PDB file of C-alpha atoms in Angstrom:
ATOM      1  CA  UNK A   1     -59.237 -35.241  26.721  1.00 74.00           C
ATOM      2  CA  UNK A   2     -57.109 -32.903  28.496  1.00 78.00           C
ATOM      3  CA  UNK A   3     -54.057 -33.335  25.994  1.00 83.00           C
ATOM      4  CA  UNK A   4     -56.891 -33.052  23.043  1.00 82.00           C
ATOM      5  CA  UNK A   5     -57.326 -29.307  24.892  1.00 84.00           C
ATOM      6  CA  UNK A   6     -53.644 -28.685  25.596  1.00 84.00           C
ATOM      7  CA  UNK A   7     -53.050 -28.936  21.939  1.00 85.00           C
ATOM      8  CA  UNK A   8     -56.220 -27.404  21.044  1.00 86.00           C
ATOM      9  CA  UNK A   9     -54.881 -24.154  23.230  1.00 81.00           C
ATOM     10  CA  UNK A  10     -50.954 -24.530  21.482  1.00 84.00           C
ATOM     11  CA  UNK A  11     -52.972 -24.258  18.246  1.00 85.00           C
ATOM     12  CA  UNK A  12     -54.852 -21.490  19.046  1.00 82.00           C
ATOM     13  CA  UNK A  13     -51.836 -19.772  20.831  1.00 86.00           C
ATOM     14  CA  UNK A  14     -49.622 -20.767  17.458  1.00 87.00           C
ATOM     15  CA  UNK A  15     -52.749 -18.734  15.268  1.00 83.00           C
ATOM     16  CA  UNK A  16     -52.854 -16.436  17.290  1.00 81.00           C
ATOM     17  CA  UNK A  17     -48.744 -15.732  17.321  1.00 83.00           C
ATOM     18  CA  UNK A  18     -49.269 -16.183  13.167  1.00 88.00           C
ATOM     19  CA  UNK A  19     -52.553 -13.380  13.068  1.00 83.00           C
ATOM     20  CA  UNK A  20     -50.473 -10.735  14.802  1.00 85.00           C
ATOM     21  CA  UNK A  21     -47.313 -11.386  12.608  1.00 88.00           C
ATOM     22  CA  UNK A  22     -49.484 -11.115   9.618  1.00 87.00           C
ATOM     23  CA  UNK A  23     -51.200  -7.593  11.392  1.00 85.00           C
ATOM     24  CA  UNK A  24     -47.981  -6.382  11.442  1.00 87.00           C
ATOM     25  CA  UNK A  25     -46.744  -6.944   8.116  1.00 87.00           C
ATOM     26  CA  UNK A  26     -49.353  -5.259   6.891  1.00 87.00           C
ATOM     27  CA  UNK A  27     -49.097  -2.391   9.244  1.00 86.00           C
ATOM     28  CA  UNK A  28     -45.778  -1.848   8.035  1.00 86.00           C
ATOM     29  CA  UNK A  29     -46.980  -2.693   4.272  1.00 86.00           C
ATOM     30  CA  UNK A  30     -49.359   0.221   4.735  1.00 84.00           C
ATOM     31  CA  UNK A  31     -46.975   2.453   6.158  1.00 81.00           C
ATOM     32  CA  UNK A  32     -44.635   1.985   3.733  1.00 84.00           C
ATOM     33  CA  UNK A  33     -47.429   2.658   1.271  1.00 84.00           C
ATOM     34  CA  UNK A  34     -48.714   5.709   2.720  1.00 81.00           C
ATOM     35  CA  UNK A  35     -44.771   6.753   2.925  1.00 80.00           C
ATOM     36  CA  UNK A  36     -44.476   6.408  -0.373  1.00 82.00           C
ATOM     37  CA  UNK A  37     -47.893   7.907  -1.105  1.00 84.00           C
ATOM     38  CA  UNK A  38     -46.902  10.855   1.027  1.00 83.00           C
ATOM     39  CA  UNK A  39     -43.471  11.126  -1.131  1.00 86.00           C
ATOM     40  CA  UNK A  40     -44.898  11.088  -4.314  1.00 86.00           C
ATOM     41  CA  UNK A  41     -47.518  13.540  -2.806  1.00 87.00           C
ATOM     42  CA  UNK A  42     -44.943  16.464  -2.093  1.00 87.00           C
ATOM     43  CA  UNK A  43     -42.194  15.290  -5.088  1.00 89.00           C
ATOM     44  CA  UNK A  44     -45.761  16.883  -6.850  1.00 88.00           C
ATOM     45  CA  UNK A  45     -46.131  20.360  -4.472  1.00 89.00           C
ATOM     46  CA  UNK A  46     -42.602  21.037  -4.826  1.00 88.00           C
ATOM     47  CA  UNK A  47     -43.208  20.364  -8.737  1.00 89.00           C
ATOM     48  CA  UNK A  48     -46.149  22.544  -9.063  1.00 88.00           C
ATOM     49  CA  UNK A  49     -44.834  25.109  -6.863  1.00 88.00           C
ATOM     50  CA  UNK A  50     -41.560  25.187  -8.689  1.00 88.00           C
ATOM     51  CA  UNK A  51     -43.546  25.878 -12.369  1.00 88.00           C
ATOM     52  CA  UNK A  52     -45.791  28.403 -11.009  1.00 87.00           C
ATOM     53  CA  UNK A  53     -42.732  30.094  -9.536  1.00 85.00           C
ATOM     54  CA  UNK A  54     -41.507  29.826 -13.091  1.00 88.00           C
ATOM     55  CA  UNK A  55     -44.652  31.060 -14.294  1.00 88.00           C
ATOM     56  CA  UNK A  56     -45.328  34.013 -12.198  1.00 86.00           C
ATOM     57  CA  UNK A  57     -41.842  34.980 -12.870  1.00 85.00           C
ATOM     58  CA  UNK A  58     -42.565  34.788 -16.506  1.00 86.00           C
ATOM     59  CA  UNK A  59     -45.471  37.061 -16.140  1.00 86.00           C
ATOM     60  CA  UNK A  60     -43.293  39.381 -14.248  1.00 85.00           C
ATOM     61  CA  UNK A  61     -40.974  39.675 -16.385  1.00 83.00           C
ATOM     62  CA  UNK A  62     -43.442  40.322 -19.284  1.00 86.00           C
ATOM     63  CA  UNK A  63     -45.543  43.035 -17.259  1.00 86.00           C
ATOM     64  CA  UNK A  64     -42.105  44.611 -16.282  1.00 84.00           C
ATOM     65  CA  UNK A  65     -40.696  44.964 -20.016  1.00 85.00           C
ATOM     66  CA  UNK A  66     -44.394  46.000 -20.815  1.00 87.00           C
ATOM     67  CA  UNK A  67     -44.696  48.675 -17.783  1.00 87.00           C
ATOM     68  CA  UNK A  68     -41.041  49.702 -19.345  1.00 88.00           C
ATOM     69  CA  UNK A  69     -42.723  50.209 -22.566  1.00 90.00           C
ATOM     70  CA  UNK A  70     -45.399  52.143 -21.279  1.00 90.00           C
ATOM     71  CA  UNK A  71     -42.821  54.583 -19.156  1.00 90.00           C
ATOM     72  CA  UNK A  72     -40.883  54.971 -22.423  1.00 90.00           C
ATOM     73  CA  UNK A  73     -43.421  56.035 -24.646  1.00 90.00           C
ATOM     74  CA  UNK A  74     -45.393  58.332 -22.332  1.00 92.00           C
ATOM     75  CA  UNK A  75     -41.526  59.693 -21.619  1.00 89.00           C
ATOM     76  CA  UNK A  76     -41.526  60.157 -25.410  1.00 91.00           C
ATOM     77  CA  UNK A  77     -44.980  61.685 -25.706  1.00 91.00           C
ATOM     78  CA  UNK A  78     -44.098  64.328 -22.961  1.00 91.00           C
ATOM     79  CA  UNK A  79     -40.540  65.144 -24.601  1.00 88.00           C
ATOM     80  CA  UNK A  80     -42.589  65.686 -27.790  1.00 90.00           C
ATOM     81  CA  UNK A  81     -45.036  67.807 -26.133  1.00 90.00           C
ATOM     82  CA  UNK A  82     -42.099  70.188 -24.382  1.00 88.00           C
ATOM     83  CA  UNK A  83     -40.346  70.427 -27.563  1.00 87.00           C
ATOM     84  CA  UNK A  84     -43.361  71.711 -29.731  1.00 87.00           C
ATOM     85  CA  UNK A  85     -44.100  74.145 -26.986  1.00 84.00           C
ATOM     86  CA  UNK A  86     -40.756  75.179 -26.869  1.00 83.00           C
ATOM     87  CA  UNK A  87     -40.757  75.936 -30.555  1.00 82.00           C
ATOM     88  CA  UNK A  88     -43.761  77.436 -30.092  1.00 83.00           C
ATOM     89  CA  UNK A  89     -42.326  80.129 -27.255  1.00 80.00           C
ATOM     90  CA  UNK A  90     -39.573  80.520 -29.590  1.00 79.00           C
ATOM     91  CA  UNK A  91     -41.011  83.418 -31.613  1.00 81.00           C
ATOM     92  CA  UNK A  92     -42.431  84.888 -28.886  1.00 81.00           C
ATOM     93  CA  UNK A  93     -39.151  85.019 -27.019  1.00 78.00           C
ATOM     94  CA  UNK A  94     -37.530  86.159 -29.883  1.00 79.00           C
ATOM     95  CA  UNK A  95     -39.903  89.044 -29.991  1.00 80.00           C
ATOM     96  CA  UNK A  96     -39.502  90.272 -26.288  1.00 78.00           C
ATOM     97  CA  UNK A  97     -35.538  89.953 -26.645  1.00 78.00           C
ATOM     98  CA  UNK A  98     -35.621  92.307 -29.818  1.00 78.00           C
ATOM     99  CA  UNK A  99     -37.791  94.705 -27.971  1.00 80.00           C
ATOM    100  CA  UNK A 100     -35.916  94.655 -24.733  1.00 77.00           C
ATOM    101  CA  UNK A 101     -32.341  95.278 -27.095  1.00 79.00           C
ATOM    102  CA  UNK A 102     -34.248  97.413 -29.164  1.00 80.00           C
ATOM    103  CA  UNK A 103     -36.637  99.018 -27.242  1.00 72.00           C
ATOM    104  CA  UNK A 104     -34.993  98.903 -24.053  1.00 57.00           C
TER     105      UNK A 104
END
């Protein structure tokens, strides 16, 4: 009777050795896992960070060369401008040099 509980205490000592080897292989499984998990988590940040960095450049760039355009053509609209009032000063500056020489 007492050897019947001896072994029946081994056994349960042996299960119990086998149920925390078995936690902790799965502990570590999980770990691993949620390693891996974790990995595969910021290999996908640093991907979509990298193409909106790629994007945002993009757009950027585009409203740059489209602010560029805008600068060159109001540029272009105000040299017009000058130049047609220039041309139209001409005459009149024409006039009040000939009446200075002339008129003096």
């Amino acid at each position: 009777m007492v050897q019947k509980e001896i072994e029946t205490v081994k056994k349960a000592e042996r299960d119990a050795v086998k149920s925390i080897e078995e936690a902790e292989k799965k502990k570590e499984w999980i770990i691993k896992k949620a390693d891996g998990k974790a990995e595969a988590e910021r290999e996908a940040l640093i991907s979509r960070a990298k193409i909106n960095g790629e994007k945002l450049k993009k757009e950027k760039g585009e409203k740059a060369k489209s602010d560029a355009e805008k600068i060159k053509l109001e540029s272009e609209k105000k040299a017009k401008r000058m130049e047609e009032k220039t041309k139209e000063k001409i005459p009149e500056a024409v006039d009040y040099v000939v009446k200075k020489v002339i008129g003096g």
